[in-house]
Each structure stands twice: as structure tokens, then as C-alpha cells.
Coordinates of C-alpha atoms in Angstrom, one line a residue:
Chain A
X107 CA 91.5 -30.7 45.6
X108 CA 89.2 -31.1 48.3
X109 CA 91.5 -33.2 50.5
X110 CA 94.0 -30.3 50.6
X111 CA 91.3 -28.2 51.6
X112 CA 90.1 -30.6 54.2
X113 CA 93.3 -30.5 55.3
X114 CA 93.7 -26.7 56.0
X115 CA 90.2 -27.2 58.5
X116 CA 92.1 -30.1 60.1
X117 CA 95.8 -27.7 60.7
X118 CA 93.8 -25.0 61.8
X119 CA 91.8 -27.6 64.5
X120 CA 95.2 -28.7 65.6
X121 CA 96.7 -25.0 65.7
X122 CA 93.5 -24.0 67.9
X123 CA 93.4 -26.9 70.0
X124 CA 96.9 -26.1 71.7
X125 CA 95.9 -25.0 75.3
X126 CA 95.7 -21.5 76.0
X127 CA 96.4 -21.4 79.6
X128 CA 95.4 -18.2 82.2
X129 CA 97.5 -16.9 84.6
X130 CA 97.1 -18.3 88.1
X131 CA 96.3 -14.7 89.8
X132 CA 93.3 -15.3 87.4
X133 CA 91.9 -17.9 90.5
X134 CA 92.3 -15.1 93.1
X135 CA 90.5 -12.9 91.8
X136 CA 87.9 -15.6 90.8
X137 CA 87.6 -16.5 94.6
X138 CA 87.5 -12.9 95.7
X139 CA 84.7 -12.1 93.6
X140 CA 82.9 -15.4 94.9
X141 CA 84.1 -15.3 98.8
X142 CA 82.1 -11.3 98.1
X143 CA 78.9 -13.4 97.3
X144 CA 76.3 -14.5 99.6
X145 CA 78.2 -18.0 100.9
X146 CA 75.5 -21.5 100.0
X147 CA 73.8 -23.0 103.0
X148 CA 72.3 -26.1 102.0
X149 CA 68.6 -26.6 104.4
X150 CA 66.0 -28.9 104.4
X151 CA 62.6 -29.1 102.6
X152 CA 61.3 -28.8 106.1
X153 CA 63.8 -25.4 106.9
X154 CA 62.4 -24.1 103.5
X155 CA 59.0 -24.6 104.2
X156 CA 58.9 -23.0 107.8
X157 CA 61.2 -19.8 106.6
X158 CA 59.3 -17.1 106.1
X159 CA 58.7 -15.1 102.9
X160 CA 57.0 -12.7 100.7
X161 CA 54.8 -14.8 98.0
X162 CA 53.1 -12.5 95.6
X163 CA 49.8 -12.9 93.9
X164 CA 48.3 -11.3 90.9
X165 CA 44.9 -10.2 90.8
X166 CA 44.0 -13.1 88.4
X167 CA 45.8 -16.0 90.2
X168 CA 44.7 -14.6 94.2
X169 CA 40.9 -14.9 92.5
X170 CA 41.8 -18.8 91.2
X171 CA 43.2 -19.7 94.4
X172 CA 40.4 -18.3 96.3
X173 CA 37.7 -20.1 94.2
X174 CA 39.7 -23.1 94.6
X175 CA 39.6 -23.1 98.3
X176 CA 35.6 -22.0 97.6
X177 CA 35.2 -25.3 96.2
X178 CA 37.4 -27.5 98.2
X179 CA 35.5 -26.1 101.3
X180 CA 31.8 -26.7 99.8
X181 CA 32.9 -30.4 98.7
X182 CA 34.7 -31.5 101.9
X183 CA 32.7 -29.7 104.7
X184 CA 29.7 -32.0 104.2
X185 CA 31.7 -35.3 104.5
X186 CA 33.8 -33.8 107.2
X187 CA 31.0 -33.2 109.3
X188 CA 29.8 -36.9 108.7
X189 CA 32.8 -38.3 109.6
X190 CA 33.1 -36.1 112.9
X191 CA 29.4 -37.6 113.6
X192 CA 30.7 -41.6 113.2
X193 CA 33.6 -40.8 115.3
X194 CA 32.0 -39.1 118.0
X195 CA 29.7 -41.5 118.3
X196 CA 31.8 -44.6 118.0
X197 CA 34.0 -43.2 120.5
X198 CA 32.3 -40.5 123.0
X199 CA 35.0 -38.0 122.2
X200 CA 37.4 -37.2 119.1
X201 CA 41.0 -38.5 119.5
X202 CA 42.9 -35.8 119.9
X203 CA 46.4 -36.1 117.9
X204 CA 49.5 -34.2 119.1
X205 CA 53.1 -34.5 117.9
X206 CA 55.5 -36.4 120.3
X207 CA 57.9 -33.6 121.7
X208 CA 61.6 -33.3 120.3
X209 CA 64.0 -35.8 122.5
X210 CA 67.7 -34.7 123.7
X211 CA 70.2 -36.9 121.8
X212 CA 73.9 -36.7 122.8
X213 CA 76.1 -37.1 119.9
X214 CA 79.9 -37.6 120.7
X215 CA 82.8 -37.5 118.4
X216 CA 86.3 -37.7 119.4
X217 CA 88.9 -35.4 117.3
X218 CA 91.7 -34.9 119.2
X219 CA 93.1 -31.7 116.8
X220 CA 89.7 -30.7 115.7
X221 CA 89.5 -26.8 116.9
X222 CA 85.8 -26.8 116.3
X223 CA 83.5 -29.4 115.6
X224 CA 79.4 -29.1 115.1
X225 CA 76.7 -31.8 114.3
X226 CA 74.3 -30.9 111.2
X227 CA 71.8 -32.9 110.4
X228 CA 68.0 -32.8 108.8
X229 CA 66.9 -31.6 112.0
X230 CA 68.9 -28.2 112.0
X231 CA 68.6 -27.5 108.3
X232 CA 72.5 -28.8 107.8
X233 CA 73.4 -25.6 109.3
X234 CA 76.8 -26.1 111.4
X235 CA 76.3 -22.2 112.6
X236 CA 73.5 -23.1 114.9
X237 CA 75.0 -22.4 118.3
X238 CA 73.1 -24.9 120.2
X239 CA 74.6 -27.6 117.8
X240 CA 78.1 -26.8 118.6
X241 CA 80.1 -29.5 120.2
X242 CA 82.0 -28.3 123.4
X243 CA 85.1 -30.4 124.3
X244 CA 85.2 -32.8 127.1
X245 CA 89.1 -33.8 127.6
X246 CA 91.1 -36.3 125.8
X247 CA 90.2 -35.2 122.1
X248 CA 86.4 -35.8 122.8
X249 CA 84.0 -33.5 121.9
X250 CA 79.9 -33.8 122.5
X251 CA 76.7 -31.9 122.4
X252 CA 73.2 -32.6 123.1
X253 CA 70.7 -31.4 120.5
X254 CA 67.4 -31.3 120.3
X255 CA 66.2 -34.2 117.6
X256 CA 62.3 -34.8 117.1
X257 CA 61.0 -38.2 116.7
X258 CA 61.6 -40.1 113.6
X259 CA 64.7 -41.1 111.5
X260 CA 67.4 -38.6 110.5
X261 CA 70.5 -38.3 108.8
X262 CA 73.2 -35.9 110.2
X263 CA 77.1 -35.5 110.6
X264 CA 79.6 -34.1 112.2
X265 CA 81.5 -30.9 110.6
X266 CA 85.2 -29.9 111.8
X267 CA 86.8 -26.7 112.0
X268 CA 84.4 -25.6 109.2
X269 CA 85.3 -27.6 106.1
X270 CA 86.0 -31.5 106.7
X271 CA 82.1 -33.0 106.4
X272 CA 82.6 -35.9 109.0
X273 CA 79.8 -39.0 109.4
X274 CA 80.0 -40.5 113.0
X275 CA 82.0 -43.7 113.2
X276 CA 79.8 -45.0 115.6
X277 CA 76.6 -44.7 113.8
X278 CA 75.0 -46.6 110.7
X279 CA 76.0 -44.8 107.9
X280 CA 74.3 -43.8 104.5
X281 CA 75.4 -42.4 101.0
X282 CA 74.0 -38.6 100.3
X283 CA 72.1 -39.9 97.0
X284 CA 72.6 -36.1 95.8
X285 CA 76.3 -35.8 96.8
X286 CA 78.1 -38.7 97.3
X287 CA 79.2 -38.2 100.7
X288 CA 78.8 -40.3 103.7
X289 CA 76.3 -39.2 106.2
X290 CA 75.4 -40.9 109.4
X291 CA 71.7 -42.5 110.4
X292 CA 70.0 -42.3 113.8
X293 CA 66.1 -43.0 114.9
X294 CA 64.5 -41.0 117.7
X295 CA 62.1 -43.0 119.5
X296 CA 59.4 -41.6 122.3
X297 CA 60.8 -41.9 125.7
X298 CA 58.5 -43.1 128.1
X299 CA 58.0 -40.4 130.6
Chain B
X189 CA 96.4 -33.3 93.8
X190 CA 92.6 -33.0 94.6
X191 CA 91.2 -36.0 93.6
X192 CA 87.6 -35.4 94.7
X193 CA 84.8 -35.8 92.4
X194 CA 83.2 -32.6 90.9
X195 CA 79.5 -33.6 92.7
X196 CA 82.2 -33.8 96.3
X197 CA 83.4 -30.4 96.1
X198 CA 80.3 -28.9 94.9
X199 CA 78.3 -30.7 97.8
X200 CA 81.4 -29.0 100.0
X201 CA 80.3 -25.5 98.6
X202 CA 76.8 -26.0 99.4
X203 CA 77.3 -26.7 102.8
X204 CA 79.4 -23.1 102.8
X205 CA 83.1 -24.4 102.4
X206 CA 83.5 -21.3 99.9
X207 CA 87.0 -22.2 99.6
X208 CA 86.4 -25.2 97.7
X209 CA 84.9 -23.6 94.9
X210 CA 88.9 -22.7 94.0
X211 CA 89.6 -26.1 92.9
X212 CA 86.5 -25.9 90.7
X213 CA 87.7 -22.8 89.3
X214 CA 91.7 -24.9 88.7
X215 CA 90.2 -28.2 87.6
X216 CA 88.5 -25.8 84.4
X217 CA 90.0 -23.0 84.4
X218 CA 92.3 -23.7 81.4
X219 CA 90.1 -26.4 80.2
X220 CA 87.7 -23.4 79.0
X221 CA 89.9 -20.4 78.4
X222 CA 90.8 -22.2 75.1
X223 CA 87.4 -21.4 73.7
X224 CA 86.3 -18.2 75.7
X225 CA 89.8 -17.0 74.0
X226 CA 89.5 -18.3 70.4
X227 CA 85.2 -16.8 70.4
X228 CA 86.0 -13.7 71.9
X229 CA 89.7 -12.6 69.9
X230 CA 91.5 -11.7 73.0
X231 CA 92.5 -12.2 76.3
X232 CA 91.0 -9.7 78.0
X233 CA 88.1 -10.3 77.1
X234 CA 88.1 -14.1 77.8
X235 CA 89.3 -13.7 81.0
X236 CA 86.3 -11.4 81.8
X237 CA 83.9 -14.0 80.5
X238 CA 85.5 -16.8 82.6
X239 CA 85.2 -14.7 85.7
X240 CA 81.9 -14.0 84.6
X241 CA 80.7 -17.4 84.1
X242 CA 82.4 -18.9 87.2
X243 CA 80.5 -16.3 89.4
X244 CA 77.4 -17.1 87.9
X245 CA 77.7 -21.0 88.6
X246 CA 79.0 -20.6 92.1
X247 CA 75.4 -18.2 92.8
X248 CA 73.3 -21.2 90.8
X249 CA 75.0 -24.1 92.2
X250 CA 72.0 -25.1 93.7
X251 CA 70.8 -25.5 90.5
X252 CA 73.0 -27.3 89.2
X253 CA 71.5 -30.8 88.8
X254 CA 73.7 -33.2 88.0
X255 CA 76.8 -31.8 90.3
X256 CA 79.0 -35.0 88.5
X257 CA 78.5 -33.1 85.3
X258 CA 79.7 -29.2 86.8
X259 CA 82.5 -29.1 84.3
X260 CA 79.6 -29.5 81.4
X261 CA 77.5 -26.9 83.6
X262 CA 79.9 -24.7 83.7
X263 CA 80.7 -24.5 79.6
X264 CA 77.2 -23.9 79.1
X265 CA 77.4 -20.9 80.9
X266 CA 80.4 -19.6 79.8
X267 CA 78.9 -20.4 75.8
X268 CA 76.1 -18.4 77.0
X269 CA 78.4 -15.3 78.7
X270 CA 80.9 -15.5 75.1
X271 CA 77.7 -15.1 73.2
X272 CA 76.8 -11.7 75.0
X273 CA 80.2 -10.3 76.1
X274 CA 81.0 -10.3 72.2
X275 CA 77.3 -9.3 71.2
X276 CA 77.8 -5.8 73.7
X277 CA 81.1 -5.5 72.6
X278 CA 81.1 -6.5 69.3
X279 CA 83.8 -6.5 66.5
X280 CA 85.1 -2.8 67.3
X281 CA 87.1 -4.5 69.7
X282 CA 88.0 -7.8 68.7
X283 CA 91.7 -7.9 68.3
X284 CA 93.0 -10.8 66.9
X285 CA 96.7 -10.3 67.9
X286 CA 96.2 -10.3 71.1
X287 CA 96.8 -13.7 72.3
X288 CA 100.4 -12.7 72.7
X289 CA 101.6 -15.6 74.7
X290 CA 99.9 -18.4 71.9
X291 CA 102.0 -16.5 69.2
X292 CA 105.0 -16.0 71.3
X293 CA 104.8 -20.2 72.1
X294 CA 104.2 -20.7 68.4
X295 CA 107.3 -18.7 67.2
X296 CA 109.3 -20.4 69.5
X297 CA 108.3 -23.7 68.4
X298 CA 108.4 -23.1 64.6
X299 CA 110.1 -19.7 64.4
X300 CA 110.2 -19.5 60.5
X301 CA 106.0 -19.9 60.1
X302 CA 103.9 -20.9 62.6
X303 CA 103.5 -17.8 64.3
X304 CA 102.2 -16.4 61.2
X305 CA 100.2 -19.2 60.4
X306 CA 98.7 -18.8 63.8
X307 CA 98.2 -15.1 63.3
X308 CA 96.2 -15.8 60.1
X309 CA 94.2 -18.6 61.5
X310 CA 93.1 -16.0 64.4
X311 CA 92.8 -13.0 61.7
X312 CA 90.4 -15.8 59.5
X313 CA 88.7 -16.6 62.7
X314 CA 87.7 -13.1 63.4
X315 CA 86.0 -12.5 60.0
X316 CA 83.8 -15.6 60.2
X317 CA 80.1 -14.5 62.0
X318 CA 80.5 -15.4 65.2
X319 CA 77.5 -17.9 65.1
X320 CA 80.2 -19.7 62.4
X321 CA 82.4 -19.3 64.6
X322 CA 81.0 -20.5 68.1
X323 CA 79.8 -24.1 65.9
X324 CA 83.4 -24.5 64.3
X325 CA 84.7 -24.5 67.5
X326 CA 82.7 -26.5 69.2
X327 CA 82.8 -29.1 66.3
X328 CA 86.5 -29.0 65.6
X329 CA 88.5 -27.9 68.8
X330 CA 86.1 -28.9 71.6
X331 CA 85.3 -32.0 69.7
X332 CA 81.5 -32.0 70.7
X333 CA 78.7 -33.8 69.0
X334 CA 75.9 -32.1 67.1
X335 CA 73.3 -33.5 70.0
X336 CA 76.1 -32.4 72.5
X337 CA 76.1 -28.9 70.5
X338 CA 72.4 -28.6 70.2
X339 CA 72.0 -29.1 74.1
X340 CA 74.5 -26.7 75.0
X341 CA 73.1 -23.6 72.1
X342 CA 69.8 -24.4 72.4
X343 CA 70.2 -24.5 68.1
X344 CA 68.9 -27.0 66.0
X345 CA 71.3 -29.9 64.6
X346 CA 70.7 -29.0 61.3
X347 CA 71.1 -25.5 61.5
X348 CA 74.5 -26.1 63.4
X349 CA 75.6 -28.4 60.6
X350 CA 75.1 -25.5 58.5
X351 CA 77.2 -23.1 60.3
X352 CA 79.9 -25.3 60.9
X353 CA 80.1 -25.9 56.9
X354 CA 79.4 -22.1 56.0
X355 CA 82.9 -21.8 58.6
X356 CA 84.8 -24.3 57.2
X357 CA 83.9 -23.1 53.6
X358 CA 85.4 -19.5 54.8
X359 CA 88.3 -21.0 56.7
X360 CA 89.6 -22.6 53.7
X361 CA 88.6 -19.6 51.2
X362 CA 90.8 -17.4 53.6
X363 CA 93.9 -19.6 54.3
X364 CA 93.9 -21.1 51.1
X365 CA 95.9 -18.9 50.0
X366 CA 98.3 -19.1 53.3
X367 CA 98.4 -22.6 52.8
X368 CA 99.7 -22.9 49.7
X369 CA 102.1 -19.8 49.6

């Protein structure tokens, strides 16, 4: 009779799919196992690019890469020598280009029962341990700190007392397309000097 | 109540709020146990795989690349983490009394049979091969898809269809008889 026998399959589902819950002592020791890991720090592409590390090469790939290089060099050298010809003599000398220096930007929060509060942005790698991005308090719940921001548009916020992720009321604000959350915009112009 | 989404708290954890990662570990805690209990045969043992599987997200949460989606993540690991905790340990310790407190909930709810019902479901359970097994389960407790299944074993659908009617063809040769007594 196969729909008695299909039947038996559908009591044991049912019989199986009655929750089998785990002790709550089961989280602790969860968390201590995690809290004994090394703890996330999310950085930029820029932080991960300027950290330094070991990068190993086989024999085989160190000879590709080099060969590579070999061939980039022999193509490019010829039209990079041209091109320093037409500019020098369009122009006398060759522009030289330099990065615009990193401007001081004052960012100010006020959290009256906030015991610690730090601004994380692009520009620090999100890292609220940097010590130079700590907020010091002014009086009257206010808290500011003046970081050093290079030129260009970032995104940062505030983080208090470790754990609440905070954008700045005061600024233009912007989803996180990764994470959802709300983080704060600001563009760093050139002061004139 | 924590409301906040999965992709909130695992954006929190990232950004080294450790302690967040404990609602993670409520929110699926029991959600899972169900299956890491019913694959492995005992409690023990499930629990170890659990703690297993939730260490190993929390060091590849970076990874993780569609944080909305964790809870899915997460199962896929723990499949993964069932499949070699009961390799290693194999059937010489796969006890299938040992989910005391399911037996002692389903004597008290139906004190004349259930409990041995449910005992002979689990004893059925642990004869299938556990590649039977992990498919039935996935098909008919965790209600998943064959795509869904396929994505998270990494098995073909086919091959997975076959499994799951290989178990259900054992299930019903072994309780048949339980059934109908």
C-alpha cells in the first residue's frame, strides 16, 4: 500500500522536525571560544595595500613575472622617452605632480553619557583604536577631535564606548552598500595656504 | 528582542564588537542543533559540531559574502563539520539513545508510544549510510530544495534524489514493521 508507506516517511518528518533545543551555557562557551580568537578589524583597500607582508614566489611564477616586467619595460621605454621629448619641449620643464598634503578636520559629536567615543573612517582603516582619532571631551556632553583627513571624499562615523556604530547628525549621510548601516560623508578640499 | 538584521550584527563584528557575534550564535543556535543532532546520533557530538561550525564562521566572516544570508552561511558549514565529525568518529560511537531530553519530551506527550516510536525512528536513522541520511534530512526535516541541497553538498541533484529515495526506501523497510505493530 504505498500510501501507508508514504505515510511512515511523512511521521518520521514530523517526529524529526520537533525542535531539539541546546542548553543556553552552550552560548558561553560558544563566545569564550570566539572572544579567544583574534577579534575582526574591518580596513580599507588602501590600509590593505600599504600593510606590509610576506608574498612568496615560486621559482616558475618569480621567472613569469620578471619576463613580464622584461617586456613591459622594452615596449613602454621607447614611447616614454618620446613623450618626455614633446613635453619638455612644449613646456621647458616637466610638470612636476605632488599629492596635496592631508588637511586637519575637526569632527564634533555631542553624547552626553557616551564614556568613550572615536571617529573611524576610510582614512584610518575604520580602526576606532587609533589613538589620534580618539575624541577628548569638551564640557556639556560634547566630544571632538581633529584628525588628519587627506584630500578627497570620505565616508566615516563616530563609534561610542566601543560598540554603538554612530553616523554624525550633522553630516550628509550614506548607506554602507556592504552592511546596511548608516555612515556619514565629508569632502576635503585644499586649503589655500 | 534583537531585531537587527543578520548583515547589522555581522557588520558589528567586523568592526570588532565581538560580543555581537552571541546573538548570532542565539538567533541559530537551536535553528541548527535539530540536524547536527539527528546526522550525528547524539548530543554530544552535535554540540561539538555547532561549536565547531560557529568558530569557524566567526574566523571567515570576512568571507562571508552575502552577510543577509549568515544563517545559510552558517548551515553550510556546520553540513560540512557533521560530515567530518561523524567521518573521524564514525559509527563506533553513534548512540542513538542519547537524545535523552527528545525521548523524555516525547514520553511525556504520548506516554503509551511515542517515545518508542521516536527511539526507533533514531535506531532506523542510524543504520541508514550517512550520505542517506544527511539528504533525507535535508529533504524532509529542513525542507530544502534539490538546487538548495546541491549548493549546500556540492552533490549533483540527481545523485541526491537518489539518496533521498534509497533512505526513504530503508526508513519504511525498518519501521514498517513499527508502524503496523
Amino acid at each position: 500500500m504505498p500510501d501507508e508507506r508514504e505515510d511512515i516517511i511523512e511521521r518520521v518528518a514530523d517526529e524529526l522536525r520537533q525542535p531539539a533545543p541546546i542548553g543556553a551555557s552552550f552560548d558561553a562557551r560558544v563566545m569564550r571560544v570566539v572572544r579567544a580568537l583574534p577579534r575582526h578589524v574591518r580596513r580599507s583597500l588602501w590600509s590593505r595595500l600599504t600593510t606590509p607582508r610576506a608574498v612568496t614566489f615560486t621559482p616558475l611564477g618569480g621567472g613569469l613575472l620578471a619576463a613580464s616586467l622584461v617586456l613591459v619595460v622594452a615596449f613602454a621605454a621607447p614611447h616614454a622617452y618620446l613623450d618626455f621629448k614633446h613635453a619638455r619641449a612644449a613646456n621647458g620643464i616637466l610638470a612636476r605632480s605632488e599629492a596635496p598634503a592631508p588637511q586637519r578636520v575637526q569632527f564634533v559629536l555631542i553624547a552626553p553619557t557616551a564614556r568613550k567615543v572615536a571617529v573611524v573612517g576610510d582614512f584610518n582603516g575604520w580602526d576606532a583604536t587609533h589613538a589620534a582619532d580618539q575624541a577628548q571631551p569638551r564640557g556639556g556632553g560634547v566630544w571632538s577631535v581633529t584628525a588628519q583627513v587627506p584630500v578627497g571624499h570620505h565616508r566615516y562615523s563616530f563609534v561610542v564606548d566601543d560598540s554603538l556604530w554612530m553616523a554624525d547628525p550633522t553630516a550628509p549621510r550614506v548607506i554602507d552598500n556592504v552592511y546596511g548601516l548608516p555612515n556619514s560623508t565629508i569632502i576635503v578640499g585644499e586649503q589655500n595656504p | 528582542m534583537d531585531c537587527s538584521s543578520d548583515a547589522a550584527i555581522v557588520a558589528r563584528v567586523l568592526r570588532g564588537d565581538v560580543e555581537s557575534y552571541g546573538e548570532l550564535v542565539a538567533r541559530y543556535r537551536d535553528r541548527y542543533a535539530r540536524y547536527a543532532l539527528h546526522m550525528l546520533g547524539n548530543r554530544e557530538d552535535a554540540e561539538e559540531a555547532m561549536q565547531d561550525a560557529f568558530a569557524r564562521a566567526y574566523r571567515s566572516l570576512v568571507r562571508c559574502d552575502d552577510p543577509d544570508r549568515f544563517g545559510a552561511w552558517l548551515f553550510r558549514i556546520l553540513v560540512n563539520r557533521c560530515r567530518t565529525l561523524g567521518a573521524r568518529r564514525g559509527r563506533r560511537q553513534r548512540t542513538f539513545v542519547a537524545d535523552e531530553v527528545a525521548l523524555h519530551a516525547a514520553a511525556e506527550d504520548h506516554p503509551a508510544g511515542r517515545a518508542a516510536w521516536r527511539e526507533e525512528i533514531d535506531r532506523a536513522l542510524e543504520r541508514l549510510r550517512p550520505e542517506q541520511r544527511e539528504a533525507f534530512l535535508l529533504k524532509y526535516v529542513e525542507d530544502l530544495g534539490y538546487e538548495e541541497m546541491s549548493q549546500l553538498t556540492g552533490v549533483g541533484v540527481s545523485a541526491l534524489k537518489m539518496r533521498v529515495m534509497r533512505a526513504c526506501e530503508r526508513l519504511r523497510e525498518l519501521l514498517s514493521e513499527v508502524h503496523n505493530a
